[in-house]
Steps between C-alpha positions, in 0.01 A plus 500: 500500500221280619354499842547196710310401799698574811831583354704810508497669165314680232541501124382472140745339270581456862278420794315658778608271772240416749493611855688345783265423784640580839358412840126515496193544706161651436451867560336618822163381605219321328304573187346846475143619465350538153388796292690781334722541806605135508856380534571209266764265639680305229730203555804462276828309487665772294634790700669774293875528527460874447233732359657560159422338165849578370705375797403135520200542731376161388162337458377649824543858383296421188228330701457781752579818304412451132162662434455573868775756570656544156332512162609482137389658174302182430354245741530125460165373627442178691359340183813581296355791304656846505336841519611865535573612856724804542484547124176567318629334183772509234563544130752292307682615187458305178848349529433387857800686637327790676242480778339820625322464834259754646498512880213559737502858623359440849763274656707587806767312687453422866734788580255738331703571186313484168609219270649618170673353198835566670411244766412242234831560327704468818311186602580322173861620512534355850388161371772489231775654715822291529433408862132418449368155593159571349287213381458671162843652445607323182163540330489874559852540367330517160438870577754729335351835603231645727368846421272709721358777278259602777395386846230266370681347201775236486651392169698175488725437202601136463810343348279243330136401493363363829148365472498437877604852596171624655466168683856528630430846637239346731796377707673838536404684817470876459699648788547862603824610335586699814457209739798355686573195715250291306618174653357607836229750401265565210337775296249347265161593361296201613194472726716414804802644675747282688432508872717303742747234390589263781778305335453130540138545596270732305457788258195727520342705222271791584222631274602832344217751503644711216519216248410610146277199432241301691590477867604166647202312641680434827689729734812292550671189371754316712724241334602252770816305417574140585794270436294193572189409302350307791520806724334702227216247475453506876475879495219482243315230692520704821380823334826692543511548123218519244658333199815338361634626167650171385470178699829309513380209714250298294464240774327769705221570252257246642466705818378795290280298266285364781281696738374779276718774653748545215516518121779318314573662161699305241616777266739534208871506583799611296758356743725228362723272710826456308798275513723753325821368350807713441499436127854639461656248742575133432322266487191722463645669193398177325132498399488120530598517867230756573242292317615190689459665838159636405373158391622342825259710707143386553349850509143382564621307804697803619203734456274265692756464779523876543151623406266201504222552246597861427741644243589410140783342303561701183832388349624854438541848644168615354189484725150457353423868559762606243367539141770266363436210739520143376520182708852378423534227762548239228826656376691367802273233649571313819695203364803362689593282204522813284718651772743210485518512121571874502764468772669224300503722191648784707780274630359498854342156502659421836343809653644819644473732798386860526420755770148637526490845664166496683328801662428426863129588496209274406436319277857488365659270763229237447530534122878460523468178701250365246739575212788345690300179539377494139841562347669243721292239317679586174848518649517878548610624842354830620682691774254743660650834601242696700537878474308808610313727261776761529765238422296382203488849358876554533628152417253388236327798346780753514822297481365197305707282736295181496436175316125473558251670726137508602298818472148618433424759235174682555459726197279440200644530148848429634607236247671791322783485754628193317584736216761670718828298502624704798213397724604295803426160344720577197278348231636616164319402183528747212180370339304560820652844552392601150150357535446688825640821352282463191196432718546824690528689170189332357232724353209286624426295811435192286847528350652549845318194631613278213867601540498448876342158460787410267754632749341320792495167318873536434576602860293215638647249256850607604404454867659838562367451853280235659159657565374283783148634552280806502399604850133518587371839615294426808352796685315405817281758672249531776147505357437851633772639270429577133660684207850353512691389188521125440762469224874512557610712205854613582426488873304825509213507750265796466349568843288809435175317414506267800201545728411341831140440594 
């Protein structure tokens, strides 16, 4: 599943639903002193629902724990490249069906237990378990067998070729196979341990002195959680926090751009705001209706209303950081006359009514009102049904009980979910399913890229969803803080290189 900002789920072929933000306030006191013993105070709108990556912990659990508390065999870097982490490398068989990974031999879990191949095996098995809500579940289901010939060797046998397999493993946390109660506690291998979690307020990470790699450059990181972007901005201005992971209030940026106290970073985002149709339910089972709705929405106007001069309109699920990106905005251009023609052809020339299930957190309510106004102009009535993140997960993602919904998907390379007819939006195109399957079995990256471009053009042309805009990734930090990531790849936020002068 994909990960969504501030929702309640996790998945691949399904979604990692983003975190529900509860009540919020900054953690105790003001900003800390600098140096190796500094405490870095981070502001975020995405509090974890729990501490597990297989139990729907959401975007917040990825942001705080991935790379910081838990690690994977491979690391997805802030620039989109991958490199070995808990593995030293792998060998692939000639037929592409067997991957043999060699593990580092100096890694321990926070509990003190040495990491072995058995832990890798159990971690992958947990991701594909029936009750898993992992963000990479469906992709890892390609594994047919996991062998552990010795403590430092893991052999994966695949059902079919998977050119993305090492990349996909960068999402799988390696967890102590003996650990329990992982929704409330942790046992990872990363440079931090979890300190105190004050639900609705903050989560602290403490530098772990026995870490196998380079020690964190700060002593403690405290994620401070807010439900209101304005309150978060005020906390940064007052010095109660040192940086904000992803600004959600663009109107506030001028206060940080002036005065020379802060740095505003406009990074690369992979977060897409979607109007997702239930493609199995009338009238959205008709491609002409979906295309009509899409062309009735002035996406540039919407983006400007929400984000001002930031963000991008792409016309598809694929962000520019994906290898198979193309600007497809012209496939369903803003054109109300086209909308009317398509509605006439679909037998709905006099308009129709539908319910839009809208998550209650920003920016979805404002987006919903914009869509309601735009579609009214073409005779389509939108009834806004505001729901919580938990309700969204149950009603929309799990039960598929909806006509249309708003949601943000944060993962890169997630266009492949349109190849799964059982995914919550119900898009079912045999040609697309085959193209995506063939792309994953490709023998070269060039072949994979070509096939996924073909698939994406078909998905976009069918208006399988309406991709409204690509979020900007705006990290704002005090000028005395350095070493933080600036790109929003899958919501991870590596904290171990952050220093405070």
